[in-house]
Coordinates of C-alpha atoms and ligand atoms in Angstrom, one line a residue:
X1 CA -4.5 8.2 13.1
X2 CA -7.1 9.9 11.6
X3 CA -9.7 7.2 11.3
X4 CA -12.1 8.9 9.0
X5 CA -14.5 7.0 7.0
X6 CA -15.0 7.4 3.4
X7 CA -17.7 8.7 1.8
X8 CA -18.1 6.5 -1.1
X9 CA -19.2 2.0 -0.8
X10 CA -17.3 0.7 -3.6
X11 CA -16.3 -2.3 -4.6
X12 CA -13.0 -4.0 -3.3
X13 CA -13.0 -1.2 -1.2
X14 CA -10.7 -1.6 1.8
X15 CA -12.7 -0.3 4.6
X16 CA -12.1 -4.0 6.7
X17 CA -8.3 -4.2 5.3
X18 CA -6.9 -0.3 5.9
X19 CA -6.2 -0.8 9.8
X20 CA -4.1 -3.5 8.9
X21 CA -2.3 -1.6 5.9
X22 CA -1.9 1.3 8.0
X23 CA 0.5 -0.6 10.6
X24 CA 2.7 -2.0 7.8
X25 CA 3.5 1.5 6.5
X26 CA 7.0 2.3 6.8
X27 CA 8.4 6.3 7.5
X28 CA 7.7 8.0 3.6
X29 CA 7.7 11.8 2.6
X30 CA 5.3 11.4 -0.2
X31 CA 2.3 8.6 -0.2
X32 CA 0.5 7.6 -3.7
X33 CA -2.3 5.6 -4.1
X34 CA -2.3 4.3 -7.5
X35 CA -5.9 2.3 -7.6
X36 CA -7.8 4.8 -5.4
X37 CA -11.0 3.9 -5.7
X38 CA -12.6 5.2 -2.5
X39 CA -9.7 5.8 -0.6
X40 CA -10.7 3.8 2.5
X41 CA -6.8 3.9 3.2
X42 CA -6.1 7.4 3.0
X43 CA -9.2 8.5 4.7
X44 CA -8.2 6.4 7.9
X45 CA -4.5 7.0 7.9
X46 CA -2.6 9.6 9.5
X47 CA -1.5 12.5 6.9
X48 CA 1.8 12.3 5.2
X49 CA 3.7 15.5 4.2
X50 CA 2.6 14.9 0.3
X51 CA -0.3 13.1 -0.6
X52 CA -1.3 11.4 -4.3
X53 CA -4.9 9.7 -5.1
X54 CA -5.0 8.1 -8.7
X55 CA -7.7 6.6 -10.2
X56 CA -8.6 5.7 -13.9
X57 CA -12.5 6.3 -13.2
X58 CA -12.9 10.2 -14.4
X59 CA -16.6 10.2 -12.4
X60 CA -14.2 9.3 -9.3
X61 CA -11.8 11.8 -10.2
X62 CA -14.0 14.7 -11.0
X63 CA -15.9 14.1 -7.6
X64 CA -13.6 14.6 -5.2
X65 CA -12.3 17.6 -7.3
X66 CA -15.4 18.7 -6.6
X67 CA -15.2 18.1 -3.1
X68 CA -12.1 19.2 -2.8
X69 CA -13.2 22.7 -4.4
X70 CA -16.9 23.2 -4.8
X71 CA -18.4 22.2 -1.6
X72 CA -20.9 24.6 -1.7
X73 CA -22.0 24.0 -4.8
X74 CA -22.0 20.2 -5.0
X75 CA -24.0 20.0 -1.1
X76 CA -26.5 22.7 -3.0
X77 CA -27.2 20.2 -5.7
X78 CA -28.5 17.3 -3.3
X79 CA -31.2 20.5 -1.2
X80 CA -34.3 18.9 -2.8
X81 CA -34.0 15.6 -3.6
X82 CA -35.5 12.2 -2.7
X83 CA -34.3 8.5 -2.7
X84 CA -36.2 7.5 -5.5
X85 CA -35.9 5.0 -8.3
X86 CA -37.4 8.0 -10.4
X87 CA -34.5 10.1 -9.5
X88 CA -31.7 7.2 -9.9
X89 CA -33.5 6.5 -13.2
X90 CA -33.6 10.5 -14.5
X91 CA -29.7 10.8 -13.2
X92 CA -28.8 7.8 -14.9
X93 CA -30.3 8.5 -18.2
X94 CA -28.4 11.4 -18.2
X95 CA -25.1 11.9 -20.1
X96 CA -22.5 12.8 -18.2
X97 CA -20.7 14.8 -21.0
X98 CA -23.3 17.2 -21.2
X99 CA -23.6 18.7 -17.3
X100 CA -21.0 20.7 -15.3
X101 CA -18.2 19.1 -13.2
X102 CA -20.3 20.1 -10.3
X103 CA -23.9 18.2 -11.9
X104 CA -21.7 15.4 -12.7
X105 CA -20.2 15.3 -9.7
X106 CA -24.0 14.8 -7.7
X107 CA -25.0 12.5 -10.7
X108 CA -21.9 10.3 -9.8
X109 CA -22.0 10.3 -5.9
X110 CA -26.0 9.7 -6.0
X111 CA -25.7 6.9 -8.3
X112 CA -22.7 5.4 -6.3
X113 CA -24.8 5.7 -3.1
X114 CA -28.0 4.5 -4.1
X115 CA -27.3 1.2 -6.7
X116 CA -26.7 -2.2 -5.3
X117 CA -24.1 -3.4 -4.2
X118 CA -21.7 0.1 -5.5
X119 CA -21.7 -1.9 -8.9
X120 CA -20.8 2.0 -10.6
X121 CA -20.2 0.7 -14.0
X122 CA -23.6 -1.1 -14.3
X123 CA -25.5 0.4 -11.7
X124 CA -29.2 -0.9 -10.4
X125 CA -31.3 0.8 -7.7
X126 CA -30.7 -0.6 -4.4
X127 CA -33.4 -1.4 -2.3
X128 CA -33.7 -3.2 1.3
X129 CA -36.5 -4.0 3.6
X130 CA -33.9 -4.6 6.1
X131 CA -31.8 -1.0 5.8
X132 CA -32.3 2.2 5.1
X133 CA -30.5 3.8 2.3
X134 CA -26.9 4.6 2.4
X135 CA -27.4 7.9 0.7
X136 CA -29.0 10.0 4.1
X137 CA -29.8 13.6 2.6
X138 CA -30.0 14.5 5.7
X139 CA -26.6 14.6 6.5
X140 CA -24.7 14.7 3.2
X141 CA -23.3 18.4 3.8
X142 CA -21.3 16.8 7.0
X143 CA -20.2 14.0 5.5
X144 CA -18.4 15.6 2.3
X145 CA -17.2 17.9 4.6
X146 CA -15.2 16.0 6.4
X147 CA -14.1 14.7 2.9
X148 CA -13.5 18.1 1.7
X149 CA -11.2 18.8 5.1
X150 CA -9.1 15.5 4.3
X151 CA -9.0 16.1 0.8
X152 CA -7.9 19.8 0.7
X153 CA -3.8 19.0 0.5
X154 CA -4.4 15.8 -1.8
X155 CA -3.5 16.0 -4.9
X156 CA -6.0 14.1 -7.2
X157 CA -5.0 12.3 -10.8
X158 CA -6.8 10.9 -13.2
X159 CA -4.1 9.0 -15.0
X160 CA -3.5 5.1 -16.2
X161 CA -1.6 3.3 -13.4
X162 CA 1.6 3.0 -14.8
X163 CA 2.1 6.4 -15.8
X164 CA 1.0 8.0 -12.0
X165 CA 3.9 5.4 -11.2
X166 CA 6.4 7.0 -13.4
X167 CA 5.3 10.2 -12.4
X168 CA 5.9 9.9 -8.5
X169 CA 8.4 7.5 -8.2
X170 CA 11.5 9.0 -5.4
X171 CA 13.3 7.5 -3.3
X172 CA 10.5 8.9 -0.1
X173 CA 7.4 7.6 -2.0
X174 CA 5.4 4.9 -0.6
X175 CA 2.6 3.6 -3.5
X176 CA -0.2 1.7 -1.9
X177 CA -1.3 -0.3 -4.9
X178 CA -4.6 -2.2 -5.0
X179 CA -5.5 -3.3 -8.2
X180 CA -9.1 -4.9 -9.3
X181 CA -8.9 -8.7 -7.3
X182 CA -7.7 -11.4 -10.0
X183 CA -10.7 -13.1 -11.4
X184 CA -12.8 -9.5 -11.6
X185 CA -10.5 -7.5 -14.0
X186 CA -13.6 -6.1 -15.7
X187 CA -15.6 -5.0 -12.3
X188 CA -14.6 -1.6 -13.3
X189 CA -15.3 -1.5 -16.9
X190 CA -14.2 -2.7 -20.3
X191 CA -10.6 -1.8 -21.5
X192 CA -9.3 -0.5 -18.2
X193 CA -7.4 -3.6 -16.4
X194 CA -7.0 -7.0 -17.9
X195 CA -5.2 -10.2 -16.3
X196 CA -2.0 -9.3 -18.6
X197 CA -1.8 -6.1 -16.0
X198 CA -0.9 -8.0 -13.4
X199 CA 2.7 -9.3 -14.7
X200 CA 3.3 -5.6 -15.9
X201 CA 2.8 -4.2 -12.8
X202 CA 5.2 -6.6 -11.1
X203 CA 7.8 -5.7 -13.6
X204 CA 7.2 -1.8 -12.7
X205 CA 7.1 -2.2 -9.3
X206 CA 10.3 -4.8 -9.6
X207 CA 12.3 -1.2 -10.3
X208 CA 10.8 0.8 -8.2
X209 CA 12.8 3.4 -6.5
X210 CA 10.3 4.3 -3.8
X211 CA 8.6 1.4 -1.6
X212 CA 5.1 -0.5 -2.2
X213 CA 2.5 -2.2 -0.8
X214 CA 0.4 -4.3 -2.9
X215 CA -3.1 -5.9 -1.7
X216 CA -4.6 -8.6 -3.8
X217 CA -7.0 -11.5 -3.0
X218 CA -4.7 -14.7 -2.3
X219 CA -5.2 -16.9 -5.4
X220 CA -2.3 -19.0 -6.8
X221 CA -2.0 -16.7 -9.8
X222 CA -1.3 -13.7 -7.6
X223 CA 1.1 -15.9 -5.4
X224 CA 2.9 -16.6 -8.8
X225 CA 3.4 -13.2 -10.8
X226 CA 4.6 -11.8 -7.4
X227 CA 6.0 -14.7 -6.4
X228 CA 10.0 -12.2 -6.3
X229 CA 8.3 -10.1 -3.3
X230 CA 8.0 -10.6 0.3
X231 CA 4.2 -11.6 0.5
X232 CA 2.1 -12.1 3.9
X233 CA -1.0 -13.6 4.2
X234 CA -3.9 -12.0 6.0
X235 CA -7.5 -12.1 6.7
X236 CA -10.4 -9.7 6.3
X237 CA -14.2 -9.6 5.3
X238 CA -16.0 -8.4 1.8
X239 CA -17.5 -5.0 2.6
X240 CA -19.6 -5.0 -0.7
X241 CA -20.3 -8.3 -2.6
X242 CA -22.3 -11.2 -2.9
X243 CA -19.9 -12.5 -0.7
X244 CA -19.8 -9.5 1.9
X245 CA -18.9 -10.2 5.4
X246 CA -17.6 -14.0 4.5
X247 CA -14.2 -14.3 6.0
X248 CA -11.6 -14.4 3.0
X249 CA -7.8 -14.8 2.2
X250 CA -5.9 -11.6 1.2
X251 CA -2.0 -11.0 0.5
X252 CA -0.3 -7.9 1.2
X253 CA 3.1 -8.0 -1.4
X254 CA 5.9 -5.9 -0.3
X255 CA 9.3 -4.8 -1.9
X256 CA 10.6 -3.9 2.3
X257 CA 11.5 -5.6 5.1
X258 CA 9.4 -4.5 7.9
X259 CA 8.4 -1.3 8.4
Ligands
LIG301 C1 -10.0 -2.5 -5.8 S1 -10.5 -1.0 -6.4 C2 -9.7 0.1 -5.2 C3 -10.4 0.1 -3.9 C4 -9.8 1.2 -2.9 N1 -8.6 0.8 -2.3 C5 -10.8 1.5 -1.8 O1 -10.6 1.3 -0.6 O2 -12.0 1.8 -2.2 C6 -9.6 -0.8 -7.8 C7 -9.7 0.6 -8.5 O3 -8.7 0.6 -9.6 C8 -9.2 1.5 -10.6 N2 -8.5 1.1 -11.9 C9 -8.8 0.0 -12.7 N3 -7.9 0.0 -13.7 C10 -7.1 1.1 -13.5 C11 -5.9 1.5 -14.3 N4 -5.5 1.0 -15.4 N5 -5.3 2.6 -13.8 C12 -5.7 3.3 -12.7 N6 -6.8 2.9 -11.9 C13 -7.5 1.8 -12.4 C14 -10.7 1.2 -10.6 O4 -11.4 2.3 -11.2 C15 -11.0 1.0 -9.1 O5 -11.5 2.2 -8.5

């Protein structure tokens, strides 16, 4: 295993759930995360021969592009700053559009580190009397490093689930797919997932070629639209939420028998 952390909070991240994903994985030649989010799954598992991380959200995207080939540069954008609602308040006011990949990059991982809750898509400054902040400057240059070493044979898309579906889909492909929970479609932005998702992605997955495993909170509307799958039931805790650390239900959906 290689057990790495992430370097990114985000919401319906799987740090709690990736052990347990892990051990469920059958043998693949080519693994694809379709909802990558922060990639608490591929950061902790073991490497396969050829890797995929999708994810619609082009701040995502474009960061760990940039970790992946401007190290350097992106570390050498954090060398002055503070943790500062003045600074989260310049960098959000700032248009994305307008700055380098590389600006963009530190706009987005700043922002993601220092708003509550790792609420990206309407961020507010997050501030604790009980906890430091998660962003330490201190050591930022060895923890994207470590991303940087991980990500450097991961190929990294930017494309609409069903289409990074379509695009990998073999016979040796294993897609973990964790799509936004049911109930918080919109968590990561207007126009990107909506409940009618859910049975589409059960029809794509139904002809799949490759193998899948699906996490989703357990809900009777996720028990139904997948109800033609083998499904498990399994426990784990909120990392981020109001609800963080409260033990709750998940499913893991499958289209194998074991591993
Ligand atoms: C539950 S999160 C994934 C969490 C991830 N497994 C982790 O450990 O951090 C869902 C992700 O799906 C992405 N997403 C939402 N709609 C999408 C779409 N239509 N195509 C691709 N990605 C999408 C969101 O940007 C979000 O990062």
């Amino acid at each position: 295993m290689t057990q790495q952390k992430s370097p990114l909070a985000w919401l319906g991240g799987k740090s709690r759930l990736a052990d347990q994903i892990i051990e469920r994985m059958p043998a693949h030649q080519t693994y694809c995360e379709v909802f990558a989010g922060a990639a608490w799954v591929l950061f902790k598992k073991p490497e396969s021969k050829v890797e995929i991380i999708n994810d619609i959200n082009r701040e995502l995207t474009n960061l760990y592009r940039c970790v992946k080939h401007h190290l350097g540069e992106l570390v050498a954008q954090f060398r002055w700053m503070l943790v500062s609602r003045d600074e989260f308040d310049t960098f959000l006011s700032l248009p994305p559009d307008a700055l380098t990949d590389i600006q963009r990059a530190a706009r987005f991982f700043y922002l993601a580190k220092t708003s509550f809750g790792a609420k990206i898509h309407k961020p507010t400054f997050g501030i604790a009397a009980t906890a430091p902040p998660r962003l330490n400057l201190l050591r930022i240059e060895e923890e994207l490093s470590d991303a940087h070493v991980r990500l450097s044979r991961v190929f990294i898309e930017n494309k609409p689930y069903d289409q990074v579906i379509q695009r990998f889909d073999k016979p040796g492909t294993l897609f973990y797919v964790d799509p936004p929970y049911w109930g918080n479609e919109k968590d990561y932005g207007e126009g990107v997932f909506s409940r009618e998702d859910f049975a589409r992605l059960a029809g794509i997955l139904d002809g799949l070629k490759g193998k899948f495993i699906l996490s989703l909170n357990d809900t009777p509307g996720v028990r139904e639209t997948f109800a033609g799958f083998r499904m498990e039931a399994v426990k784990t805790r909120y990392s981020i939420s109001a609800k963080a650390n409260q033990a709750v239900g998940e499913v893991l959906i499958f289209n194998f028998k074991g591993r």
